[in-house]
Short mmCIF file of N, CA and C in Angstrom, two decimals:
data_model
loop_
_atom_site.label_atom_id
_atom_site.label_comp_id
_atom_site.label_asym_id
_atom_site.label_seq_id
_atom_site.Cartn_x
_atom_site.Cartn_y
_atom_site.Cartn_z
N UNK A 1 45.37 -37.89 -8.70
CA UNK A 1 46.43 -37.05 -8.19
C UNK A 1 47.59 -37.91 -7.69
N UNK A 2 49.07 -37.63 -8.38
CA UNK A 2 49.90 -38.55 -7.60
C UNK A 2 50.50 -37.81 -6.10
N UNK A 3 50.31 -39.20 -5.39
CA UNK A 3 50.75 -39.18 -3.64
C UNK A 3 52.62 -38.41 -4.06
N UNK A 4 52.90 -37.99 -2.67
CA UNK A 4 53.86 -37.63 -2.39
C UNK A 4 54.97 -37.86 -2.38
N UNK A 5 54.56 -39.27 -2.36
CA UNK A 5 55.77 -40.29 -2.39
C UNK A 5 56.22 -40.70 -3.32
N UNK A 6 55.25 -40.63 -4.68
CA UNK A 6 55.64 -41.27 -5.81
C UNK A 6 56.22 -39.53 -6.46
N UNK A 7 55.93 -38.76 -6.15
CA UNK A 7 56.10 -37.34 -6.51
C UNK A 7 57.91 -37.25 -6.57
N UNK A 8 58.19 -37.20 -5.46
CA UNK A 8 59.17 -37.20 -4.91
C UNK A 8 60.55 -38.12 -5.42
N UNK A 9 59.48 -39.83 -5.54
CA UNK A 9 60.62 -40.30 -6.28
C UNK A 9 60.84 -40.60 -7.71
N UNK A 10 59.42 -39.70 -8.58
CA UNK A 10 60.13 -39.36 -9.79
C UNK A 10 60.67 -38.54 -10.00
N UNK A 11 61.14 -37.14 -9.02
CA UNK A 11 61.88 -36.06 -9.12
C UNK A 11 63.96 -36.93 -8.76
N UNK A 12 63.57 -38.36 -8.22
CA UNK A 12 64.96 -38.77 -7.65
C UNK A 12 65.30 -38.76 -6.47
N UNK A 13 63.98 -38.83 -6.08
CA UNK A 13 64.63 -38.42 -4.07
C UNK A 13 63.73 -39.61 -3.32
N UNK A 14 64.04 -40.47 -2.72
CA UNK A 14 63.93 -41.47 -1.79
C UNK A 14 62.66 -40.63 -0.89
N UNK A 15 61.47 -41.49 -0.91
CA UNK A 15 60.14 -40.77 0.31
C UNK A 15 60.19 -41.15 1.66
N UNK A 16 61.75 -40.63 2.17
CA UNK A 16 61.60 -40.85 3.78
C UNK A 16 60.81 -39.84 4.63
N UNK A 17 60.84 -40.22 5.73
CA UNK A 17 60.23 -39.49 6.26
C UNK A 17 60.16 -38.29 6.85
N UNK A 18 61.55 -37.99 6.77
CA UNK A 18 61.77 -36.57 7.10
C UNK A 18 61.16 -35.63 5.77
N UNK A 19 61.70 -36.50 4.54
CA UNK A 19 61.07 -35.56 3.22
C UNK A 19 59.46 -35.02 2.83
N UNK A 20 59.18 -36.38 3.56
CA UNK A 20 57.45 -36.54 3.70
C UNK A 20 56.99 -35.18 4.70
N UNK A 21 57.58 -35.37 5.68
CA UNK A 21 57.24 -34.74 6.89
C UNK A 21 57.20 -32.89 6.57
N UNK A 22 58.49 -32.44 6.22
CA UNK A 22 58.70 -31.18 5.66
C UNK A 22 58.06 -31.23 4.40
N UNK A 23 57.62 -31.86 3.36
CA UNK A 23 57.06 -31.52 2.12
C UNK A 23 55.17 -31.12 3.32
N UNK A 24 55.19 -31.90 4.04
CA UNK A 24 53.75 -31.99 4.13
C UNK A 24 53.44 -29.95 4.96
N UNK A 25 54.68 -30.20 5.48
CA UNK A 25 54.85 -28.80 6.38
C UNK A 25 54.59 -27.45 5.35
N UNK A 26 55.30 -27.84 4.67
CA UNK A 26 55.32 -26.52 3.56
C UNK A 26 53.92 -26.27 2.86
N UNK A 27 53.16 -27.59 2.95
CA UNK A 27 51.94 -27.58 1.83
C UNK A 27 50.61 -26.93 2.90
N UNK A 28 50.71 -27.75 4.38
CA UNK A 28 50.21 -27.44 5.12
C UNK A 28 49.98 -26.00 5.92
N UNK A 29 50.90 -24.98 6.35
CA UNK A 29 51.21 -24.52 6.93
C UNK A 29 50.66 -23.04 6.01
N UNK A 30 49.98 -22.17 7.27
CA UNK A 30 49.98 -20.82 6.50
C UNK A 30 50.94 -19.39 6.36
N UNK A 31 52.40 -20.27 6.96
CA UNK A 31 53.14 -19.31 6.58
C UNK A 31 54.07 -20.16 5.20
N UNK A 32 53.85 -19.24 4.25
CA UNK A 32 54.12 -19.21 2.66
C UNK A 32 55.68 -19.29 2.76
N UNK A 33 56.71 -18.58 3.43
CA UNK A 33 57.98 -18.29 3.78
C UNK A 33 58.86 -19.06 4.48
N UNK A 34 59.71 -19.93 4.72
CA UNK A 34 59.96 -20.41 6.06
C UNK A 34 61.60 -20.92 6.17
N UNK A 35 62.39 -20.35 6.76
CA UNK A 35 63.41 -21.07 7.18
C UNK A 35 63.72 -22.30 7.40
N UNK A 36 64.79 -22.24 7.78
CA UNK A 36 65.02 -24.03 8.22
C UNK A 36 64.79 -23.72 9.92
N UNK A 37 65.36 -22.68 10.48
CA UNK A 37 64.99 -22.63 12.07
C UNK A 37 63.51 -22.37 12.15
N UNK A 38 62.48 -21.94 11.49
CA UNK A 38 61.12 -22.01 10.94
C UNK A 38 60.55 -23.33 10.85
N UNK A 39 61.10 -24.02 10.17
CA UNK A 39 60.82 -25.51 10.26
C UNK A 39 61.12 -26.29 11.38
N UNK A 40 62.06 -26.32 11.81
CA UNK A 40 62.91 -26.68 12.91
C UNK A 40 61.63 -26.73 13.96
N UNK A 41 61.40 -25.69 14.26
CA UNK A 41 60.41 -24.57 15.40
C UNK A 41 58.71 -25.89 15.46
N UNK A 42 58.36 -25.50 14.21
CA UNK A 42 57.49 -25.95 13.88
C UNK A 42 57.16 -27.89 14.08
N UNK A 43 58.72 -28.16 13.42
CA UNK A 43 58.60 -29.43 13.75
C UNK A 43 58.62 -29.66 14.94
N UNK A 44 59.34 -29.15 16.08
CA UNK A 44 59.41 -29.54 17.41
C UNK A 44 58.05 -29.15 18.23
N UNK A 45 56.98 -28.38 17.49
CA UNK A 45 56.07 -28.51 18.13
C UNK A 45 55.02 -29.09 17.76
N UNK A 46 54.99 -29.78 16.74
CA UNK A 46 54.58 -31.42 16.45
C UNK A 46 54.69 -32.61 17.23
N UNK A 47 56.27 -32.16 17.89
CA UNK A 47 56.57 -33.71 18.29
C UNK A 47 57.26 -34.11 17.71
N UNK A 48 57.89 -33.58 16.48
CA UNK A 48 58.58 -34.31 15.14
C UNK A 48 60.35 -33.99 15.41
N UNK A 49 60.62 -35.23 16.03
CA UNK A 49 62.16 -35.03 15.78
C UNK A 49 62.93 -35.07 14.76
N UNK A 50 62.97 -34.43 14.11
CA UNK A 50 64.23 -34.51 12.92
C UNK A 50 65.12 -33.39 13.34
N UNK A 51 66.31 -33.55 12.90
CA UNK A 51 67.53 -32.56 13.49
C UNK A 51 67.70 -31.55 12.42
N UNK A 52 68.50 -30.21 12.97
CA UNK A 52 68.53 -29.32 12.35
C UNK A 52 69.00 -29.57 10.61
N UNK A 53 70.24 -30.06 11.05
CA UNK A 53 71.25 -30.80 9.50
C UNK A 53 70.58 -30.92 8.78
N UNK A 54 69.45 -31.88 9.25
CA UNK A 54 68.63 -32.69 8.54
C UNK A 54 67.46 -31.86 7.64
N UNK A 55 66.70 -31.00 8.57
CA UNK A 55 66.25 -29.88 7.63
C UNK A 55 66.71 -29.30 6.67
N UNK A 56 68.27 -28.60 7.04
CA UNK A 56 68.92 -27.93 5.97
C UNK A 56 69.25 -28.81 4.76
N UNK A 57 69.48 -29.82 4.89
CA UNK A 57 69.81 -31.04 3.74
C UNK A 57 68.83 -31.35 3.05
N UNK A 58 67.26 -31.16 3.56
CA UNK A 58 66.46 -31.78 3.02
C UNK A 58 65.76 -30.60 1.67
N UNK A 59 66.16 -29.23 2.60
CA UNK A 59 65.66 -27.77 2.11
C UNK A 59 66.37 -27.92 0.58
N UNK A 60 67.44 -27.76 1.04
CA UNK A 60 68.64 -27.75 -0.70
C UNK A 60 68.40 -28.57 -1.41
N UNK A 61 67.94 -30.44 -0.71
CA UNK A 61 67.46 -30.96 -1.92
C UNK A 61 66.32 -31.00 -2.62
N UNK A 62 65.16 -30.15 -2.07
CA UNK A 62 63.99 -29.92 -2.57
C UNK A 62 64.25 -28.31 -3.63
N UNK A 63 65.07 -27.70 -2.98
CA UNK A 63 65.91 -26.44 -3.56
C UNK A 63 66.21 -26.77 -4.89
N UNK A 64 67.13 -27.51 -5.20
CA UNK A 64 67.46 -28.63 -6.29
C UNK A 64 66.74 -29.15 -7.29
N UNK A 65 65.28 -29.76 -6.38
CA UNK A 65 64.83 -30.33 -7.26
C UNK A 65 63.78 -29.71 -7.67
N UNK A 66 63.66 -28.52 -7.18
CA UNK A 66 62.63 -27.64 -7.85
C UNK A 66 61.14 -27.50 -7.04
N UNK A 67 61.26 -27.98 -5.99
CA UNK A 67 60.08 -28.10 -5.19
C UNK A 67 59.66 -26.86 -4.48
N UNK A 68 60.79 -26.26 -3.98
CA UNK A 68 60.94 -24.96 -3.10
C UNK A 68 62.17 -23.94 -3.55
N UNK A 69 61.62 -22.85 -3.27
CA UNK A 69 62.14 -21.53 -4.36
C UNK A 69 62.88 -20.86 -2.75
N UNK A 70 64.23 -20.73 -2.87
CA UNK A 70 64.90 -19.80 -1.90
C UNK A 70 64.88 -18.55 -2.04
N UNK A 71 64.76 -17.83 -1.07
CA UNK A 71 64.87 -16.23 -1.14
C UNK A 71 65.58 -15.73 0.09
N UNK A 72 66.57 -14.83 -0.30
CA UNK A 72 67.32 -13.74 0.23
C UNK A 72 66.84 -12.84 1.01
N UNK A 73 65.43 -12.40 1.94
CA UNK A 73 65.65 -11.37 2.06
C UNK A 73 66.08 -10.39 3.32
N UNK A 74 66.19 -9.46 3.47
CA UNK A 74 67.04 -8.82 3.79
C UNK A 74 67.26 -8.86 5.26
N UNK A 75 66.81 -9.73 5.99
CA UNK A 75 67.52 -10.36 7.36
C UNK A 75 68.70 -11.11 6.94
N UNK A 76 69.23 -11.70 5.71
CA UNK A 76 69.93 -12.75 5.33
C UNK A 76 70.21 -13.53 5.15
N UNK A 77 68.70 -14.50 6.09
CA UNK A 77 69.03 -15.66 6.60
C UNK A 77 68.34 -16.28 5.27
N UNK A 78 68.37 -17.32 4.69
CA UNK A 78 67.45 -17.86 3.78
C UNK A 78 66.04 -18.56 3.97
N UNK A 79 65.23 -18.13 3.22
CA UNK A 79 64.00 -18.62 3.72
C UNK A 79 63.33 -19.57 2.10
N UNK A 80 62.63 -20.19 2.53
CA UNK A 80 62.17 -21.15 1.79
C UNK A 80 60.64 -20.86 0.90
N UNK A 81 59.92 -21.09 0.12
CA UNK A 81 58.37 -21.22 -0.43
C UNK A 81 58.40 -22.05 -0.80
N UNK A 82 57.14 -23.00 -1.22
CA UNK A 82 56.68 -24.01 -2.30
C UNK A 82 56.94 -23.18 -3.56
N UNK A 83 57.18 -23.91 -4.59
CA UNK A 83 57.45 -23.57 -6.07
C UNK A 83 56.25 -23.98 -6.91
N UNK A 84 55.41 -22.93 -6.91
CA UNK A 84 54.01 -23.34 -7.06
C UNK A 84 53.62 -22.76 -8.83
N UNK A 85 54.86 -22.39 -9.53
CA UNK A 85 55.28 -22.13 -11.06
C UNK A 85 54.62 -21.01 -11.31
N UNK A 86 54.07 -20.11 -10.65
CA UNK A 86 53.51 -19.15 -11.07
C UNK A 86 55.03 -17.43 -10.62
N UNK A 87 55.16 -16.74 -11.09
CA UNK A 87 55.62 -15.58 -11.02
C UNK A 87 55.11 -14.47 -9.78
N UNK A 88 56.03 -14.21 -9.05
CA UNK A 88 55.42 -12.70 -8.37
C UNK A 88 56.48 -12.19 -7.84
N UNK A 89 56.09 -10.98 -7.17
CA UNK A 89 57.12 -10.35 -6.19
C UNK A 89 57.08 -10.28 -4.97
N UNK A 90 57.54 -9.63 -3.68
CA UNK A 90 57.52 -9.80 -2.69
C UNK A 90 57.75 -8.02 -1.61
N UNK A 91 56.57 -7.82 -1.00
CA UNK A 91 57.42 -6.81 -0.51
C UNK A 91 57.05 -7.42 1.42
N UNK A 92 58.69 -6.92 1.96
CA UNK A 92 59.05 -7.26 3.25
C UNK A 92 59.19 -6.19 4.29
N UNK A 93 58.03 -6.65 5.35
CA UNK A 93 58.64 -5.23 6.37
C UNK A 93 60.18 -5.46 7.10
N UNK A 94 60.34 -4.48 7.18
CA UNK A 94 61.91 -4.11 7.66
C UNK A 94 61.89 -4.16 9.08
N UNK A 95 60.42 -4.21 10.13
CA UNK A 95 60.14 -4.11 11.17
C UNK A 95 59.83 -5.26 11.63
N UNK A 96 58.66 -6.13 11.20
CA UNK A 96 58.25 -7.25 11.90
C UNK A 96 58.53 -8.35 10.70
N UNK A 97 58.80 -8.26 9.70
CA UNK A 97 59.11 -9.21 9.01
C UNK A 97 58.48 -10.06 8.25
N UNK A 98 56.89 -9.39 8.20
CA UNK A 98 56.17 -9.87 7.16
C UNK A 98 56.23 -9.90 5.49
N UNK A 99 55.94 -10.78 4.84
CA UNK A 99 56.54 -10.76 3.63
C UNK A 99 55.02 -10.71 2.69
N UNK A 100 54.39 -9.93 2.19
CA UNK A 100 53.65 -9.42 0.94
C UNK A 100 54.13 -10.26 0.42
N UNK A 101 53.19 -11.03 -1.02
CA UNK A 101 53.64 -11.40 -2.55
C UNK A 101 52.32 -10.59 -2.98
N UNK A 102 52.94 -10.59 -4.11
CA UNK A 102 52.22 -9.35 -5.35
C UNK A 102 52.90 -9.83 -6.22
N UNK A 103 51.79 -9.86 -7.57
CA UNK A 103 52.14 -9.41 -9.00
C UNK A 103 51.04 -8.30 -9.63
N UNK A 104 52.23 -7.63 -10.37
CA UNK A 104 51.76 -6.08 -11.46
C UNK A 104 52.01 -6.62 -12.96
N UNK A 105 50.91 -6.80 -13.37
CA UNK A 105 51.47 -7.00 -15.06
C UNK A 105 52.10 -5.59 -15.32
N UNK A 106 52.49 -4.49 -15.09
CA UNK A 106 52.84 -3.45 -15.33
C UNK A 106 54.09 -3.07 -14.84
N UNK A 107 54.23 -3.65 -13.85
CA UNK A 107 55.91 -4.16 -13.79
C UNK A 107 56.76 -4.48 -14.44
N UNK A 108 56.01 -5.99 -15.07
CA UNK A 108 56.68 -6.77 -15.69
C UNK A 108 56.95 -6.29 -17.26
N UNK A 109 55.97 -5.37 -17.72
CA UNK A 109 55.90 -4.74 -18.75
C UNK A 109 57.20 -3.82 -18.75
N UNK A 110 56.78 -2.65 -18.02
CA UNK A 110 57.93 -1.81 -17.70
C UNK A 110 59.57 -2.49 -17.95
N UNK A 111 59.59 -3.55 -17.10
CA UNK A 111 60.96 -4.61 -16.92
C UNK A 111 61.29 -5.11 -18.37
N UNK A 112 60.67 -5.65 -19.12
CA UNK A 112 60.91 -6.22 -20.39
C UNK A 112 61.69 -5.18 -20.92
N UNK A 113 60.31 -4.17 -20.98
CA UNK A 113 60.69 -3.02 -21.88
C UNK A 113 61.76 -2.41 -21.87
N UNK A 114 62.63 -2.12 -20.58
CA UNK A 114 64.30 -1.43 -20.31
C UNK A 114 64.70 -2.43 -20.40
N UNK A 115 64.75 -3.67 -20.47
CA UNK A 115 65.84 -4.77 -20.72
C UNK A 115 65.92 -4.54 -22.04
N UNK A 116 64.72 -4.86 -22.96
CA UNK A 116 64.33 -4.61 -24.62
C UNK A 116 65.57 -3.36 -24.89
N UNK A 117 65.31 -2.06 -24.53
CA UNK A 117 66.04 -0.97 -24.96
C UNK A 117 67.30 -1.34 -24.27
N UNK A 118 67.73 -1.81 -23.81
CA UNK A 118 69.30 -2.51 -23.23
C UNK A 118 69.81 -3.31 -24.21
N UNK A 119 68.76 -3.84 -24.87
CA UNK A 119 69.67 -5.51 -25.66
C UNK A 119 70.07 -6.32 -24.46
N UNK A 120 69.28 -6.16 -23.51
CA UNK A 120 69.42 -7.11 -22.56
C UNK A 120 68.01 -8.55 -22.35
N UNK A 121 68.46 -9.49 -22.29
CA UNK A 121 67.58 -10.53 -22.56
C UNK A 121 67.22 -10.82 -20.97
N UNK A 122 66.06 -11.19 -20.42
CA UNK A 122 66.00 -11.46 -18.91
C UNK A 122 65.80 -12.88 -18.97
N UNK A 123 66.27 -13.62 -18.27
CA UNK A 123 66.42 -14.87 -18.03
C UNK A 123 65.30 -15.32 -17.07
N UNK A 124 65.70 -14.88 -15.80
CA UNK A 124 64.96 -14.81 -14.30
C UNK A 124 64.82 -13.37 -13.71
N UNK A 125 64.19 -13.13 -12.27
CA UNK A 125 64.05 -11.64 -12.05
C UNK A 125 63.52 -11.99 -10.91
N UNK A 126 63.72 -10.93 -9.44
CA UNK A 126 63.26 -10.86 -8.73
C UNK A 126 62.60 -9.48 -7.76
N UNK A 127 62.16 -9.21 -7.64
CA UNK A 127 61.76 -8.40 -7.14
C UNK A 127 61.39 -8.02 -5.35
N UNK A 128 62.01 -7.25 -4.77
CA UNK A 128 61.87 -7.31 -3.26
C UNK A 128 61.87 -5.67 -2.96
N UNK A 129 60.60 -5.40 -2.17
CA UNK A 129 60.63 -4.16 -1.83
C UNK A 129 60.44 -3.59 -0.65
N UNK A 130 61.50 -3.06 0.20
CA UNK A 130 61.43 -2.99 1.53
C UNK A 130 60.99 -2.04 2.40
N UNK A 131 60.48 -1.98 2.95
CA UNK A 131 59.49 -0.87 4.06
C UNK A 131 58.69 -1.62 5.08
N UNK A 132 57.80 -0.81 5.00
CA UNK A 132 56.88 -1.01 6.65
C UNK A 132 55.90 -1.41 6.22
N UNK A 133 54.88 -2.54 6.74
CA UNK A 133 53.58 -2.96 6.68
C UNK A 133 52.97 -2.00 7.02
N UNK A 134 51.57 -2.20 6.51
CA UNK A 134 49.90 -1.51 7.36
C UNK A 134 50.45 -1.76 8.44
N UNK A 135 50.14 -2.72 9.27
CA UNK A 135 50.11 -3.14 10.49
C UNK A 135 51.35 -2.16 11.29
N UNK A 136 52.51 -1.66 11.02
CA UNK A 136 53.89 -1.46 11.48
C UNK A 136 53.43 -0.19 11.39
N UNK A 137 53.14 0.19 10.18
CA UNK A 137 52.64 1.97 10.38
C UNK A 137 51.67 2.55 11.00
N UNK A 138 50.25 1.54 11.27
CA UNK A 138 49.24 2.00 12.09
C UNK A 138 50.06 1.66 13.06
N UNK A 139 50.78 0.78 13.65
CA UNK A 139 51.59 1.17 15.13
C UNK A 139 52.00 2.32 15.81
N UNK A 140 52.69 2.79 14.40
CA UNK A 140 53.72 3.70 14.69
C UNK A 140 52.74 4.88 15.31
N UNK A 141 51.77 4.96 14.37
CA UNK A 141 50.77 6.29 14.04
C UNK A 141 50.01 6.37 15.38
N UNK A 142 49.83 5.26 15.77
CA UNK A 142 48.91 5.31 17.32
C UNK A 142 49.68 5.80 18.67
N UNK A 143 51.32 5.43 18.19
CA UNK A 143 52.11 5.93 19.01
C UNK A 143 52.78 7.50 18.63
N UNK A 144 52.50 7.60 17.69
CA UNK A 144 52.54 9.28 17.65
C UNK A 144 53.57 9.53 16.92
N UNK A 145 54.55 8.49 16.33
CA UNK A 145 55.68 8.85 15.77
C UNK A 145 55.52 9.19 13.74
#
Protein backbone atom coordinates (compact mmCIF):
# COMPACT_ATOMS: atom_id res chain seq x y z
CA UNK A 1 0.00 0.00 0.00
CA UNK A 2 1.56 3.38 -0.87
CA UNK A 3 2.12 5.80 2.40
CA UNK A 4 0.62 9.17 2.21
CA UNK A 5 3.32 10.87 1.49
CA UNK A 6 4.37 9.32 -1.54
CA UNK A 7 0.46 9.49 -2.47
CA UNK A 8 0.35 12.95 -2.30
CA UNK A 9 3.51 13.67 -4.06
CA UNK A 10 2.64 11.77 -7.07
CA UNK A 11 -0.64 13.68 -7.28
CA UNK A 12 2.11 17.06 -7.14
CA UNK A 13 1.68 18.25 -3.77
CA UNK A 14 4.66 18.53 -1.32
CA UNK A 15 3.84 15.96 2.14
CA UNK A 16 3.88 18.73 4.70
CA UNK A 17 2.44 18.53 7.48
CA UNK A 18 -0.47 20.31 7.53
CA UNK A 19 -1.42 18.07 4.27
CA UNK A 20 -0.52 14.97 6.23
CA UNK A 21 -2.39 16.12 9.16
CA UNK A 22 -5.89 16.97 7.34
CA UNK A 23 -5.51 14.01 4.81
CA UNK A 24 -5.15 11.83 8.03
CA UNK A 25 -8.37 13.80 9.53
CA UNK A 26 -10.58 13.08 6.70
CA UNK A 27 -9.56 9.27 6.57
CA UNK A 28 -9.80 9.07 10.27
CA UNK A 29 -12.74 10.76 11.42
CA UNK A 30 -16.45 9.50 11.43
CA UNK A 31 -17.90 12.43 10.16
CA UNK A 32 -17.89 11.69 6.19
CA UNK A 33 -18.75 15.67 5.57
CA UNK A 34 -16.64 18.41 6.88
CA UNK A 35 -15.93 22.00 6.49
CA UNK A 36 -12.96 23.87 6.85
CA UNK A 37 -14.44 25.45 10.32
CA UNK A 38 -15.11 21.47 10.89
CA UNK A 39 -11.61 20.88 10.49
CA UNK A 40 -10.45 23.87 12.06
CA UNK A 41 -12.66 22.64 15.31
CA UNK A 42 -11.32 19.35 15.17
CA UNK A 43 -7.81 20.26 14.69
CA UNK A 44 -7.76 22.52 17.69
CA UNK A 45 -8.87 19.79 19.70
CA UNK A 46 -5.97 17.70 18.87
CA UNK A 47 -3.67 20.26 19.79
CA UNK A 48 -2.96 20.77 16.10
CA UNK A 49 -2.18 24.29 15.22
CA UNK A 50 -2.59 24.99 11.74
CA UNK A 51 -4.49 28.24 10.84
CA UNK A 52 -7.68 28.72 9.30
CA UNK A 53 -6.08 29.99 5.62
CA UNK A 54 -4.23 27.18 5.88
CA UNK A 55 -7.07 24.67 5.97
CA UNK A 56 -8.93 26.43 3.29
CA UNK A 57 -5.75 26.28 0.98
CA UNK A 58 -5.07 22.93 1.74
CA UNK A 59 -9.08 21.87 1.14
CA UNK A 60 -8.97 23.41 -2.66
CA UNK A 61 -5.77 21.80 -3.19
CA UNK A 62 -6.87 18.39 -2.37
CA UNK A 63 -10.29 19.76 -4.17
CA UNK A 64 -8.01 20.01 -7.23
CA UNK A 65 -6.35 17.19 -6.98
CA UNK A 66 -9.07 14.97 -6.67
CA UNK A 67 -8.71 13.76 -3.18
CA UNK A 68 -11.88 15.45 -1.72
CA UNK A 69 -15.25 16.05 -3.47
CA UNK A 70 -16.98 19.60 -2.42
CA UNK A 71 -20.56 19.92 -1.81
CA UNK A 72 -23.03 22.76 -1.66
CA UNK A 73 -25.47 22.02 0.64
CA UNK A 74 -28.03 24.02 1.56
CA UNK A 75 -26.55 25.93 4.66
CA UNK A 76 -24.07 27.26 1.87
CA UNK A 77 -21.20 26.93 3.48
CA UNK A 78 -18.99 24.29 1.63
CA UNK A 79 -18.29 21.12 3.03
CA UNK A 80 -15.76 18.63 2.11
CA UNK A 81 -15.73 14.26 1.67
CA UNK A 82 -12.94 11.91 0.75
CA UNK A 83 -13.28 11.05 -3.02
CA UNK A 84 -13.57 7.52 -2.50
CA UNK A 85 -14.67 7.02 -6.70
CA UNK A 86 -17.68 5.44 -6.05
CA UNK A 87 -21.21 7.42 -6.98
CA UNK A 88 -24.15 8.37 -4.57
CA UNK A 89 -26.50 10.85 -3.35
CA UNK A 90 -27.11 12.67 -0.35
CA UNK A 91 -30.15 13.51 1.59
CA UNK A 92 -29.75 16.55 4.35
CA UNK A 93 -31.85 17.50 7.30
CA UNK A 94 -32.92 21.02 7.08
CA UNK A 95 -33.03 20.86 11.01
CA UNK A 96 -29.95 19.42 12.54
CA UNK A 97 -27.91 18.98 9.61
CA UNK A 98 -27.27 15.53 9.17
CA UNK A 99 -26.31 14.39 5.83
CA UNK A 100 -27.65 10.65 4.54
CA UNK A 101 -25.61 9.17 1.43
CA UNK A 102 -27.63 6.75 -0.59
CA UNK A 103 -27.49 5.15 -3.87
CA UNK A 104 -30.77 3.83 -6.04
CA UNK A 105 -29.79 2.05 -9.17
CA UNK A 106 -33.30 3.23 -10.08
CA UNK A 107 -32.56 6.65 -9.94
CA UNK A 108 -29.89 6.54 -11.91
CA UNK A 109 -31.88 4.58 -14.43
CA UNK A 110 -34.78 6.89 -14.39
CA UNK A 111 -31.93 9.95 -14.86
CA UNK A 112 -30.26 8.44 -17.96
CA UNK A 113 -33.43 7.65 -19.31
CA UNK A 114 -34.97 11.61 -19.42
CA UNK A 115 -31.59 12.80 -20.35
CA UNK A 116 -31.71 9.81 -23.26
CA UNK A 117 -35.30 11.27 -24.38
CA UNK A 118 -33.73 14.93 -24.12
CA UNK A 119 -30.67 14.23 -26.40
CA UNK A 120 -29.14 15.27 -23.44
CA UNK A 121 -25.76 13.56 -22.58
CA UNK A 122 -24.94 13.62 -18.58
CA UNK A 123 -21.54 14.34 -17.86
CA UNK A 124 -21.71 14.55 -13.86
CA UNK A 125 -24.95 14.71 -11.52
CA UNK A 126 -25.80 15.37 -8.20
CA UNK A 127 -28.33 14.69 -6.20
CA UNK A 128 -29.50 16.42 -2.75
CA UNK A 129 -32.70 15.91 -1.02
CA UNK A 130 -33.92 18.05 1.68
CA UNK A 131 -36.14 17.35 4.72
CA UNK A 132 -36.10 16.06 8.16
CA UNK A 133 -34.23 13.04 9.61
CA UNK A 134 -35.77 10.00 11.72
CA UNK A 135 -34.20 11.47 14.53
CA UNK A 136 -35.82 15.33 13.81
CA UNK A 137 -39.25 13.78 13.23
CA UNK A 138 -39.39 11.40 16.20
CA UNK A 139 -38.57 14.79 18.01
CA UNK A 140 -41.05 16.57 16.66
CA UNK A 141 -43.69 13.65 17.22
CA UNK A 142 -42.81 13.31 21.00
CA UNK A 143 -43.41 16.92 21.19
CA UNK A 144 -46.71 16.79 19.69
CA UNK A 145 -46.17 18.86 16.68
Amino acid sequence: MMSKASHLKDIGLKATGPRLKILDLFEQSDDRHMSAEDVYRKLMTEHTDIGLATIYRVLTQFEQAGILVRHHFESGKAVYELNQGGHHDHMVCVKCGNVTEFFDPEIERLQDRIAGEHGFRIMDHSLYLYGECASCVAADEKKGR
